[in-house]
């Protein structure tokens, strides 16, 4: 499904990724853990296409298609979704409006029919209910004045509606209390199926108690330094990242 | 919701960078010789077959104008205007005064069809969902057609070209013309008073709620022609009217001058809602050509509890110099100004409002949204003042500026003069940029850069768009998207 080969990237001349290689299969939930500054968020941004990074070598393939050659919106239409660590506020644009604009933009790019308004509203209401998002919130401008937890749930709502082929969750657990974490994790788990791949980026093992990964990868200094099964996360929880940090903790 | 999507649709369907209304209609015109002197003023007056008092009024204005100098305080730069190198009168040849649409040059009707203006009443009547809007169309200097006149007359509403009102309702014109914007008001208003050619006249009798939106479309076609329209709207006691003006012009290499005057009078308990969607040609990417407009628009809340509300969506013109204002004379009267001013390319906008509180317990509200892109400069200039007798005057002002790109400028110049200690003025202002992160966030959800910009901008101007009559809000939204094309990426 997603193949990253020997990816090198830098920002403002500073090297962040140093030959990262990773494969996530269809239906797999891969977790990436690592110390701060190891390049985890950069990896998610480069997959989604955020401007400002220079990829100096390597490739990122989604089902054989080279994402690095595509505009961010084309990557989204091809099935890439990034749940942001810090979701952006869009003042004056009602959440419903934003969701419809996004869904229709993707449908158009794929040459599919746009969903009718009643269908759309039904879908949104259903998904919002599952995530315990108040219907009133859907009328408010996207993310404006939302709490940290509300923003993260809104990201998962977008993911549910856009139904991506491959989803990246960038530190989705940060800033969440235990109840919000459970709601978000349930939302993600509900979307797991045999076709969809996930890349779950987190600093803490806690999230992985709720979203059970199939594989765990440790990232340090811009590359994957160790890979293993779910037990690797538990081991990290005990030993910490000291062994992988530049500075010994 | 639907409107946002409509905007995005429109962005997709329209050829980028093309001014859609830039065509020139091949219509034979009757042109006054270039230049301005007493003879030209008399020529215009004679063309309109005006009574002597009107001719004298014009001449007085002209003589006054000769003693005035062009103001230069606005933050706009342009080549000196040669007032002797302009035509001050141009009329489609078959006019003036067609009796019915059948007498109007078919080429002219085609022009209006291209502009999407429903001139033929039956078309409007036939469409179940089409808005019912009475239209007065002004082509260069002459009003060519006014629709729905008969139906409006039934309730006593007068809606006709001002050139006609001079003949049919001289008592009203005499009483009100120049009563809000005096002949001596300013350089451009005085020029307009001398040479104004046509425009709309509206009178709403006491207690009448005008049954439909009234609308005027202005079109400059002829080369080197100044357009000097004059609009006069009177809402008598307890009446209500909503009025909209729309403007377009062909692409021309040289600048065209537009110096309009709009006067509104609201008597006791009357309300006037005046909306503008302006899309004159803005000039090319290097700032060549385009309409230079120096417009005086002012409303007089003459009666107690009267209300005047200005809403403007300004996207076109090379230069905009415009300050729709309210004189809050009547006790308890209210003035509102809602503005979206978009500048792109080399456009220069200096616009804002004046709220002059004279009566007791008067209130005013100003919401201004300026959007600058390209190499444009966008200035909000506003004055809020309370006379010493204006006890209990209140104003709320909110000025937001949005910058797109690195080469444009936004400026806010608010003046406040509180002559009465009980006056309460509030002013809020923000300047923001569409951040790269916001754009990326929208793009990561599937919108392309232009769709994302349109969505964010529509969010930014939402408060003002909501003030427009429904049927025009959609049009305005499309216009906003079109005028920002090419501003990203």
XYZ file of C-alpha atoms in Angstrom:
738
model
C 0.000 0.000 0.000
C 2.355 2.764 1.200
C 6.008 2.385 0.386
C 8.644 4.872 1.462
C 12.053 4.224 -0.054
C 15.258 5.843 1.112
C 13.622 9.216 1.790
C 15.943 12.150 2.375
C 14.481 15.579 3.134
C 15.586 18.894 4.525
C 14.146 22.230 5.488
C 16.148 25.451 5.182
C 19.241 23.371 4.501
C 18.822 21.309 7.673
C 18.576 17.563 7.137
C 15.522 16.040 8.817
C 15.017 12.693 7.098
C 18.033 10.513 6.414
C 17.147 7.648 4.129
C 13.901 6.574 5.777
C 12.431 3.337 4.478
C 9.081 1.972 5.570
C 6.284 -0.143 4.191
C 2.701 -0.262 5.419
C 0.453 -2.933 3.936
C -3.268 -2.644 3.207
C -5.254 -3.120 6.417
C -2.196 -2.561 8.582
C -1.938 -0.126 11.460
C 1.687 0.916 11.784
C 2.791 2.987 14.750
C 5.761 5.300 14.621
C 7.261 6.236 17.939
C 10.297 8.252 18.719
C 11.804 11.075 20.706
C 10.960 14.702 20.018
C 12.821 16.064 17.036
C 13.290 12.696 15.410
C 11.378 13.860 12.289
C 8.017 12.144 12.904
C 5.855 15.166 12.048
C 8.065 16.057 9.090
C 7.428 12.603 7.684
C 3.667 13.107 7.932
C 3.877 16.536 6.287
C 5.993 15.266 3.436
C 3.556 12.448 2.720
C 0.662 14.948 2.678
C 2.579 17.517 0.625
C 3.148 20.516 2.848
C 5.259 23.119 1.044
C 8.642 24.135 2.446
C 10.404 20.791 2.525
C 12.962 19.780 0.015
C 13.061 16.101 -0.794
C 16.628 15.411 -1.917
C 16.258 11.696 -2.583
C 13.817 8.811 -2.333
C 10.177 8.226 -3.131
C 6.802 7.812 -1.470
C 4.447 5.460 -3.307
C 0.774 4.914 -2.613
C -0.293 1.802 -4.494
C 2.517 2.467 -6.929
C 1.643 6.146 -7.493
C 4.449 8.586 -6.613
C 2.855 11.030 -4.191
C 5.816 13.407 -4.263
C 4.917 14.458 -7.798
C 1.356 15.417 -6.861
C -0.246 18.570 -5.460
C -1.545 18.210 -1.899
C -5.178 18.277 -3.044
C -4.473 15.575 -5.619
C -2.887 13.418 -2.904
C -6.032 13.898 -0.823
C -8.188 12.859 -3.763
C -5.922 9.840 -4.280
C -6.792 8.766 -0.741
C -4.219 10.293 1.610
C -5.550 11.828 4.813
C -3.556 13.610 7.493
C -5.112 14.213 10.900
C -3.202 17.309 11.992
C -1.447 17.600 15.308
C -2.592 21.234 15.394
C -5.771 21.570 13.291
C -6.149 25.030 11.715
C -8.988 27.462 12.372
C -10.994 28.697 9.373
C -12.931 31.754 10.613
C -16.361 32.409 9.100
C -16.543 29.037 7.358
C -19.125 26.786 8.966
C -17.854 23.270 9.649
C -20.633 21.827 7.447
C -19.622 24.119 4.599
C -16.015 23.091 4.907
C -16.854 19.391 4.967
C -19.035 19.661 1.885
C -16.441 21.704 0.012
C -13.779 19.111 0.809
C -15.918 16.109 -0.128
C -17.068 17.683 -3.363
C -13.570 18.801 -4.307
C -12.322 15.238 -3.904
C -15.278 13.756 -5.760
C -14.702 16.139 -8.660
C -11.031 15.255 -8.911
C -11.888 11.572 -8.989
C -14.575 12.183 -11.581
C -17.279 10.971 -9.215
C -20.686 12.499 -8.642
C -20.985 14.886 -5.719
C -23.250 13.648 -2.972
C -26.660 15.250 -2.746
C -27.299 17.612 0.138
C -29.737 15.341 2.040
C -27.327 12.396 1.713
C -24.462 14.553 2.819
C -26.280 15.892 5.862
C -27.341 12.404 6.854
C -23.766 11.145 6.607
C -22.343 14.022 8.604
C -24.955 13.750 11.349
C -24.387 10.020 11.701
C -20.612 10.379 11.876
C -20.880 13.282 14.311
C -23.114 11.267 16.600
C -20.616 8.411 16.713
C -17.916 10.848 17.779
C -20.195 12.566 20.303
C -19.943 15.839 18.390
C -22.850 18.167 19.073
C -24.878 19.015 15.951
C -24.670 22.697 16.874
C -20.899 22.532 16.525
C -21.276 21.714 12.845
C -22.740 25.170 12.276
C -19.841 26.924 13.960
C -16.795 28.066 12.008
C -14.353 25.181 11.708
C -12.151 24.805 14.793
C -12.708 28.407 15.891
C -12.986 28.393 19.668
C -13.020 24.585 19.779
C -11.218 22.896 22.666
C -8.208 20.694 21.953
C -10.349 17.588 22.264
C -13.063 19.004 20.009
C -10.521 19.796 17.332
C -9.136 16.272 17.391
C -12.602 14.751 17.207
C -13.313 17.032 14.250
C -10.237 15.626 12.515
C -11.550 12.115 12.983
C -14.970 13.229 11.730
C -13.317 14.516 8.552
C -11.451 11.260 8.197
C -14.671 9.267 8.568
C -16.434 11.340 5.907
C -13.560 11.486 3.436
C -12.971 7.727 3.803
C -9.307 7.804 2.779
C -7.297 4.797 1.597
C -4.429 5.709 3.846
C -4.631 7.818 7.006
C -1.877 9.409 9.047
C -2.595 10.408 12.617
C -0.026 12.924 13.796
C 0.125 12.937 17.611
C -3.638 12.740 17.725
C -3.408 11.853 21.415
C -1.622 15.049 22.428
C -3.757 17.286 24.598
C -6.498 14.709 25.079
C -7.871 13.569 28.422
C -8.663 9.915 28.865
C -12.330 10.191 27.858
C -11.584 12.147 24.705
C -8.784 9.710 23.895
C -11.215 6.817 24.089
C -13.743 8.518 21.801
C -11.062 9.329 19.257
C -9.610 5.812 19.404
C -13.056 4.260 18.976
C -13.548 6.508 15.962
C -10.297 5.310 14.432
C -10.943 1.654 15.238
C -14.352 1.875 13.558
C -12.577 2.842 10.349
C -10.150 -0.021 10.395
C -10.715 -2.566 7.668
C -8.783 -4.874 5.377
C -8.099 -2.208 2.753
C -7.262 0.846 4.772
C -3.762 1.529 6.016
C -2.872 3.702 9.001
C 0.264 5.411 10.175
C -0.141 6.361 13.820
C 2.496 8.778 15.025
C 2.799 9.139 18.750
C 5.253 9.957 21.443
C 3.515 7.888 24.094
C 2.534 4.272 24.310
C -0.812 5.258 25.910
C -2.636 5.770 22.571
C -1.581 2.284 21.469
C -3.538 0.778 24.359
C -6.627 1.963 22.524
C -5.536 1.686 18.928
C -3.729 -1.660 18.804
C -1.025 -1.466 16.135
C 0.070 -4.348 13.923
C 3.618 -3.054 13.801
C 5.695 -0.574 15.765
C 8.623 1.378 14.348
C 11.070 3.495 16.250
C 12.212 6.637 14.492
C 15.353 8.520 15.466
C 17.521 11.051 13.658
C 15.313 10.881 10.573
C 15.237 7.160 9.993
C 13.588 3.977 11.241
C 16.052 2.442 13.660
C 14.035 -0.469 14.923
C 10.850 -2.301 13.951
C 8.816 -4.907 15.763
C 5.406 -6.065 16.903
C 3.068 -4.426 19.469
C 5.319 -5.482 22.314
C 8.003 -3.091 21.150
C 5.787 -0.207 22.301
C 5.580 -1.646 25.788
C 9.299 -2.081 25.924
C 9.802 1.554 24.922
C 7.392 2.640 27.610
C 9.710 1.040 30.170
C 13.105 1.920 28.797
C 12.314 5.312 27.270
C 13.973 6.759 24.202
C 17.364 7.289 25.833
C 19.012 4.691 23.670
C 17.806 6.507 20.529
C 18.413 10.113 21.529
C 21.334 12.256 20.554
C 21.644 13.393 24.106
C 21.569 10.679 26.665
C 18.543 11.326 28.882
C -23.350 26.763 2.376
C -24.464 26.315 -1.190
C -23.162 29.735 -2.021
C -19.603 28.848 -1.079
C -19.729 25.879 -3.342
C -21.214 28.010 -6.033
C -18.240 30.303 -5.705
C -15.862 27.438 -6.145
C -17.856 26.186 -9.121
C -17.590 29.582 -10.656
C -13.861 29.794 -10.167
C -13.543 26.550 -12.027
C -15.765 27.505 -14.901
C -14.438 30.940 -15.676
C -11.395 31.657 -17.712
C -8.766 32.984 -15.367
C -7.615 36.532 -15.846
C -10.304 37.502 -18.290
C -12.538 40.382 -17.398
C -15.853 38.884 -18.382
C -17.565 42.188 -19.053
C -14.751 43.567 -21.179
C -16.619 43.483 -24.471
C -17.473 46.630 -26.393
C -20.909 46.988 -27.945
C -21.034 48.352 -31.454
C -23.733 50.899 -30.983
C -23.990 54.198 -32.733
C -23.720 56.960 -30.233
C -24.480 60.567 -30.117
C -21.417 62.191 -28.590
C -20.914 65.650 -27.267
C -17.650 67.230 -28.451
C -14.749 66.755 -26.049
C -14.166 69.283 -23.363
C -16.075 71.179 -20.731
C -17.395 74.734 -20.843
C -20.708 76.512 -20.316
C -21.718 75.539 -23.826
C -21.368 71.830 -23.032
C -23.356 72.220 -19.838
C -26.099 73.937 -21.812
C -25.825 71.240 -24.506
C -26.434 68.478 -21.972
C -29.309 70.375 -20.443
C -30.803 71.012 -23.870
C -30.414 67.342 -24.864
C -32.511 66.516 -21.846
C -34.937 69.263 -22.722
C -34.586 70.546 -19.198
C -36.488 73.454 -17.689
C -34.582 76.653 -17.114
C -34.225 76.165 -13.339
C -32.354 72.933 -13.958
C -30.047 74.555 -16.505
C -29.264 77.334 -14.060
C -28.608 74.815 -11.303
C -26.065 73.115 -13.526
C -24.423 76.347 -14.581
C -24.080 77.455 -10.987
C -22.358 74.195 -10.238
C -20.073 74.566 -13.239
C -19.016 78.076 -12.222
C -18.355 76.879 -8.722
C -16.327 73.946 -10.042
C -14.015 76.318 -11.917
C -12.933 77.757 -8.559
C -12.217 74.366 -6.971
C -9.119 72.189 -6.935
C -8.980 68.425 -7.171
C -8.507 66.833 -3.732
C -5.304 64.877 -3.232
C -5.534 63.496 0.294
C -6.516 59.964 -0.663
C -3.910 57.210 -0.808
C -4.194 56.818 -4.570
C -1.897 57.750 -7.386
C -2.920 58.408 -10.947
C -1.986 60.513 -13.939
C -3.524 63.955 -13.903
C -7.003 63.885 -15.362
C -7.384 66.159 -18.373
C -10.947 67.345 -17.969
C -10.898 68.890 -21.411
C -10.067 65.557 -23.070
C -13.332 63.856 -22.147
C -16.761 63.565 -23.635
C -19.381 64.653 -21.155
C -22.330 63.240 -22.993
C -22.851 60.041 -24.923
C -26.143 58.444 -25.792
C -27.129 55.425 -27.851
C -28.453 57.036 -31.018
C -31.984 55.776 -31.054
C -32.573 57.217 -27.625
C -33.342 59.193 -25.590
C -36.637 58.021 -24.314
C -37.703 54.749 -25.904
C -41.375 54.169 -25.184
C -41.031 50.433 -24.813
C -38.321 47.827 -25.058
C -39.250 47.226 -28.694
C -37.848 50.623 -29.522
C -34.522 49.909 -27.912
C -31.605 49.045 -30.179
C -31.434 45.236 -30.228
C -27.644 45.460 -29.900
C -28.165 47.228 -26.609
C -30.523 44.540 -25.404
C -27.914 41.974 -26.373
C -25.386 43.884 -24.302
C -27.612 43.690 -21.294
C -28.299 40.042 -21.927
C -24.522 39.457 -21.877
C -24.409 41.229 -18.576
C -27.138 38.972 -17.276
C -29.551 41.787 -16.600
C -33.202 40.838 -16.883
C -34.605 43.760 -18.819
C -37.580 42.029 -20.263
C -40.237 41.971 -17.649
C -41.977 38.935 -19.051
C -38.792 36.905 -18.667
C -38.644 37.817 -15.052
C -42.337 37.225 -14.563
C -42.209 33.853 -16.284
C -39.466 32.440 -14.090
C -41.034 31.174 -10.881
C -37.803 31.259 -8.938
C -36.253 34.341 -10.469
C -36.147 37.272 -8.107
C -38.553 40.052 -8.854
C -36.383 43.032 -9.371
C -37.286 46.255 -11.066
C -34.380 47.426 -13.208
C -33.311 50.802 -14.509
C -30.474 50.419 -17.001
C -28.126 53.308 -17.696
C -25.963 53.017 -20.814
C -23.188 55.586 -21.001
C -25.141 58.730 -20.214
C -28.706 57.688 -20.789
C -31.214 55.543 -19.000
C -32.443 53.062 -21.591
C -35.102 51.058 -19.880
C -36.907 50.890 -16.602
C -38.944 47.802 -15.859
C -41.945 47.167 -13.646
C -42.891 50.815 -13.705
C -46.607 50.146 -13.934
C -46.712 47.717 -11.072
C -44.734 50.079 -8.862
C -47.000 52.973 -9.767
C -49.959 51.050 -8.351
C -48.555 51.454 -4.842
C -47.398 54.978 -5.570
C -43.696 54.192 -5.911
C -41.943 56.366 -8.457
C -38.951 54.660 -10.098
C -37.718 56.341 -13.254
C -34.668 57.939 -14.854
C -33.856 61.180 -13.101
C -33.993 62.974 -16.463
C -37.629 61.983 -16.617
C -38.348 62.940 -13.019
C -37.162 66.465 -13.758
C -40.183 66.712 -16.071
C -42.746 64.551 -14.319
C -42.003 65.386 -10.683
C -40.183 68.712 -10.724
C -41.428 69.626 -7.230
C -39.725 66.568 -5.726
C -36.511 67.002 -7.691
C -36.344 70.708 -6.842
C -36.918 70.012 -3.181
C -34.430 67.186 -2.750
C -31.734 67.400 -5.419
C -28.559 68.689 -3.815
C -30.130 68.673 -0.361
C -27.792 65.956 0.903
C -24.774 66.520 -1.300
C -24.806 70.278 -1.906
C -23.671 71.620 -5.236
C -20.634 73.018 -3.414
C -19.756 69.801 -1.601
C -16.526 68.714 -3.244
C -14.676 68.890 -6.549
C -16.144 65.720 -8.019
C -19.672 66.193 -6.689
C -19.722 69.719 -8.067
C -18.507 68.468 -11.442
C -21.262 65.878 -11.366
C -23.845 68.550 -10.550
C -22.826 70.472 -13.649
C -22.775 67.608 -16.137
C -24.736 64.681 -14.703
C -26.516 62.954 -17.495
C -28.799 60.405 -15.975
C -29.382 58.039 -13.137
C -32.296 56.780 -11.126
C -34.962 58.583 -9.205
C -36.945 56.829 -6.508
C -39.735 58.116 -4.324
C -41.532 55.901 -1.834
C -44.712 57.479 -0.453
C -45.543 57.492 3.276
C -46.180 54.114 4.843
C -45.350 52.124 1.704
C -43.070 49.154 1.755
C -41.660 48.908 -1.748
C -42.913 45.533 -3.032
C -39.703 44.569 -4.844
C -35.992 45.240 -4.990
C -35.130 48.221 -7.133
C -31.990 48.029 -9.145
C -29.920 50.093 -11.539
C -27.237 48.777 -13.840
C -24.651 51.192 -15.092
C -22.588 50.509 -18.157
C -19.904 52.676 -19.706
C -19.415 51.787 -23.363
C -18.131 54.761 -25.337
C -14.419 55.647 -25.337
C -13.139 58.667 -23.485
C -16.465 59.211 -21.876
C -17.011 60.291 -18.343
C -19.948 58.755 -16.595
C -21.664 61.083 -14.198
C -24.768 59.478 -12.923
C -26.949 60.928 -10.286
C -29.178 58.895 -8.033
C -31.800 60.374 -5.770
C -33.856 58.237 -3.414
C -36.477 59.604 -1.068
C -38.205 57.398 1.484
C -41.132 59.269 2.957
C -42.426 58.702 6.501
C -42.643 55.100 7.566
C -41.655 53.681 4.162
C -39.064 51.094 3.179
C -37.010 50.453 0.089
C -34.116 48.221 -0.855
C -32.064 49.364 -3.815
C -29.122 47.847 -5.636
C -26.699 49.244 -8.176
C -24.432 47.159 -10.363
C -21.696 48.444 -12.633
C -19.559 47.126 -15.493
C -17.526 48.636 -18.308
C -15.596 47.422 -21.366
C -11.852 47.008 -21.357
C -10.147 50.149 -22.565
C -6.497 51.067 -22.582
C -7.112 54.563 -21.299
C -8.617 55.389 -17.953
C -12.266 56.248 -17.866
C -13.652 58.710 -15.366
C -16.657 57.962 -13.246
C -17.889 60.623 -10.841
C -21.295 59.731 -9.489
C -23.413 61.307 -6.798
C -25.934 59.367 -4.762
C -28.303 61.116 -2.382
C -30.626 59.313 0.001
C -33.229 60.928 2.209
C -35.036 58.987 4.919
C -37.902 60.712 6.707
C -39.400 59.703 10.081
C -39.385 55.935 10.643
C -38.314 55.281 7.057
C -35.636 52.806 6.046
C -33.402 52.718 2.989
C -31.135 49.807 2.243
C -28.672 50.645 -0.521
C -26.422 47.947 -1.929
C -23.690 48.224 -4.507
C -21.987 45.462 -6.425
C -19.318 47.233 -8.386
C -17.208 45.541 -11.008
C -15.970 48.264 -13.331
C -12.975 47.306 -15.445
C -9.869 47.467 -13.245
C -7.133 47.891 -15.825
C -4.576 45.332 -16.968
C -1.809 43.660 -14.959
C 0.453 46.706 -15.346
C -2.204 49.137 -14.232
C -2.972 50.436 -17.708
C -6.569 51.466 -18.276
C -9.464 50.898 -15.952
C -12.118 53.055 -14.402
C -11.155 55.867 -12.057
C -14.057 56.579 -9.826
C -14.524 59.479 -7.511
C -17.907 58.968 -6.050
C -19.889 60.934 -3.490
C -22.589 58.869 -1.850
C -24.408 60.151 1.181
C -27.583 59.439 3.060
C -29.513 61.820 5.256
C -31.451 60.262 8.128
C -33.597 63.343 8.220
C -36.461 61.992 10.295
C -36.666 60.558 13.791
C -36.031 56.799 14.029
C -35.041 56.677 10.375
C -32.483 54.219 9.158
C -30.042 54.054 6.267
C -27.896 51.056 5.545
C -25.113 50.959 2.960
C -23.741 47.648 1.778
C -21.014 47.614 -0.827
C -19.059 44.938 -2.603
C -16.307 46.734 -4.448
C -14.162 44.539 -6.654
C -13.488 46.501 -9.828
C -12.078 49.874 -10.946
C -8.469 50.999 -11.157
C -9.093 53.631 -8.515
C -11.890 53.781 -6.011
C -12.511 56.911 -3.991
C -15.790 56.397 -2.227
C -17.206 57.046 1.233
C -20.890 56.226 1.575
C -21.929 58.263 4.576
C -24.840 58.880 6.900
C -25.930 62.156 8.412
C -27.804 61.073 11.527
C -29.974 64.129 11.933
C -33.210 62.621 13.261
C -33.336 61.622 16.919
C -32.928 57.893 17.356
C -31.828 57.431 13.741
C -29.410 54.715 12.727
C -26.726 54.457 10.065
C -24.983 51.312 8.902
C -22.072 50.674 6.587
C -21.110 47.184 5.510
C -18.265 46.955 3.077
C -16.221 44.394 1.228
C -13.474 46.046 -0.750
C -11.218 43.780 -2.765
C -8.143 44.979 -4.557
C -5.943 42.887 -6.799
C -3.415 43.593 -9.527
C -2.584 47.308 -9.479
C -5.868 48.470 -8.058
C -6.011 51.286 -5.546
C -8.901 51.527 -3.144
C -9.465 54.366 -0.708
C -12.883 53.817 0.740
C -14.770 54.009 3.981
C -17.582 55.951 5.508
C -18.600 58.943 7.568
C -21.116 58.660 10.358
C -22.088 62.114 11.509
C -24.175 62.007 14.663
C -26.289 65.141 15.022
C -29.517 63.932 16.681
C -29.992 62.485 20.138
C -29.580 58.755 20.766
C -28.359 58.064 17.276
C -26.487 54.850 16.568
C -24.175 53.682 13.829
C -22.408 50.516 12.920
C -19.482 50.029 10.555
C -18.224 46.657 9.399
C -15.459 46.894 6.841
C -13.619 43.970 5.285
C -10.701 44.879 3.080
C -8.918 42.236 1.052
C -5.688 43.081 -0.709
C -3.901 40.873 -3.202
C -1.363 41.315 -5.977
C 0.302 44.740 -5.970
C -2.763 46.590 -4.783
C -3.247 49.138 -2.032
C -6.387 49.100 0.063
C -7.200 51.874 2.522
C -10.098 52.142 4.911
C -10.764 55.781 5.749
C -13.552 56.509 8.181
C -14.900 59.336 10.279
C -17.229 58.957 13.224
C -18.265 62.228 14.799
C -20.792 63.319 17.394
C -22.057 66.875 17.493
C -22.059 68.473 20.937
C -25.847 68.154 21.092
C -25.818 64.506 20.025
C -26.257 63.036 23.483
C -26.279 59.271 23.693
C -24.572 58.781 20.319
C -23.165 55.300 19.887
C -20.932 53.786 17.259
C -19.393 50.401 16.759
C -16.673 50.034 14.155
C -14.945 46.874 13.054
C -12.287 47.040 10.351
C -10.626 43.851 9.266
C -7.974 43.581 6.611
C -6.826 40.424 4.926
C -3.604 40.294 2.956
C -2.915 37.758 0.246
C 0.708 37.661 -0.856
C 3.692 39.831 -0.070
C 3.314 42.824 -2.383
C 0.041 44.413 -1.371
C -0.805 46.901 1.335
C -3.657 47.486 3.772
C -4.126 50.740 5.634
C -6.665 51.853 8.190
C -7.271 55.542 8.839
C -10.027 56.023 11.396
C -10.989 59.480 12.635
C -13.153 59.998 15.687
C -14.528 63.252 17.017
C -16.747 63.050 20.069
C -18.220 66.492 20.741
C -20.564 65.193 23.392
C -19.280 63.558 26.561
C -21.978 60.873 26.524
C -20.899 59.554 23.125
C -19.693 55.963 23.090
C -17.483 54.956 20.196
C -15.924 51.525 19.886
C -13.327 50.650 17.319
C -11.887 47.235 16.552
C -9.379 46.549 13.838
C -7.414 43.495 12.758
C -5.006 42.747 9.969
C -4.322 39.169 9.035
C -2.828 37.090 6.290
C -4.115 33.902 4.818
C -1.457 31.689 6.321
C 0.347 29.024 4.353
C -0.764 26.581 7.033
C -4.429 27.436 6.528
C -4.033 26.973 2.796
C -2.212 23.682 3.252
C -4.858 22.456 5.676
C -7.599 23.079 3.091
C -5.479 21.558 0.340
C -4.822 18.474 2.422
C -8.597 18.043 2.482
C -8.831 18.135 -1.313
C -9.312 21.791 -2.274
C -6.920 23.330 -4.752
C -5.164 26.587 -3.909
C -7.786 28.820 -5.538
C -10.709 26.957 -4.038
C -9.028 27.162 -0.665
C -8.452 30.901 -0.997
C -12.036 31.507 -2.104
C -13.328 29.507 0.844
C -11.182 31.367 3.364
C -12.032 34.760 1.867
C -15.734 33.978 1.843
C -15.444 33.116 5.507
C -13.684 36.409 6.123
C -16.438 38.476 4.466
C -19.395 36.454 5.662
C -20.714 39.075 8.089
C -21.052 41.570 5.268
C -22.368 39.209 2.604
C -25.236 38.389 4.925
C -26.349 42.011 4.648
C -26.920 41.784 0.896
C -30.324 40.885 -0.505
C -30.296 37.120 -1.015
C -30.393 37.136 -4.797
C -27.366 39.417 -4.961
C -25.326 37.699 -2.278
C -24.660 34.791 -4.612
C -23.641 37.136 -7.411
C -21.342 38.988 -5.046
C -19.769 35.769 -3.877
C -18.978 34.757 -7.441
C -17.506 38.147 -8.076
C -15.248 37.865 -5.045
C -13.888 34.554 -6.246
C -13.349 35.860 -9.763
C -11.586 39.001 -8.620
C -9.085 37.002 -6.586
C -8.137 34.671 -9.398
C -4.429 34.491 -9.934
C -3.704 35.902 -6.491
C -2.256 32.658 -5.152
C 0.413 30.293 -6.319
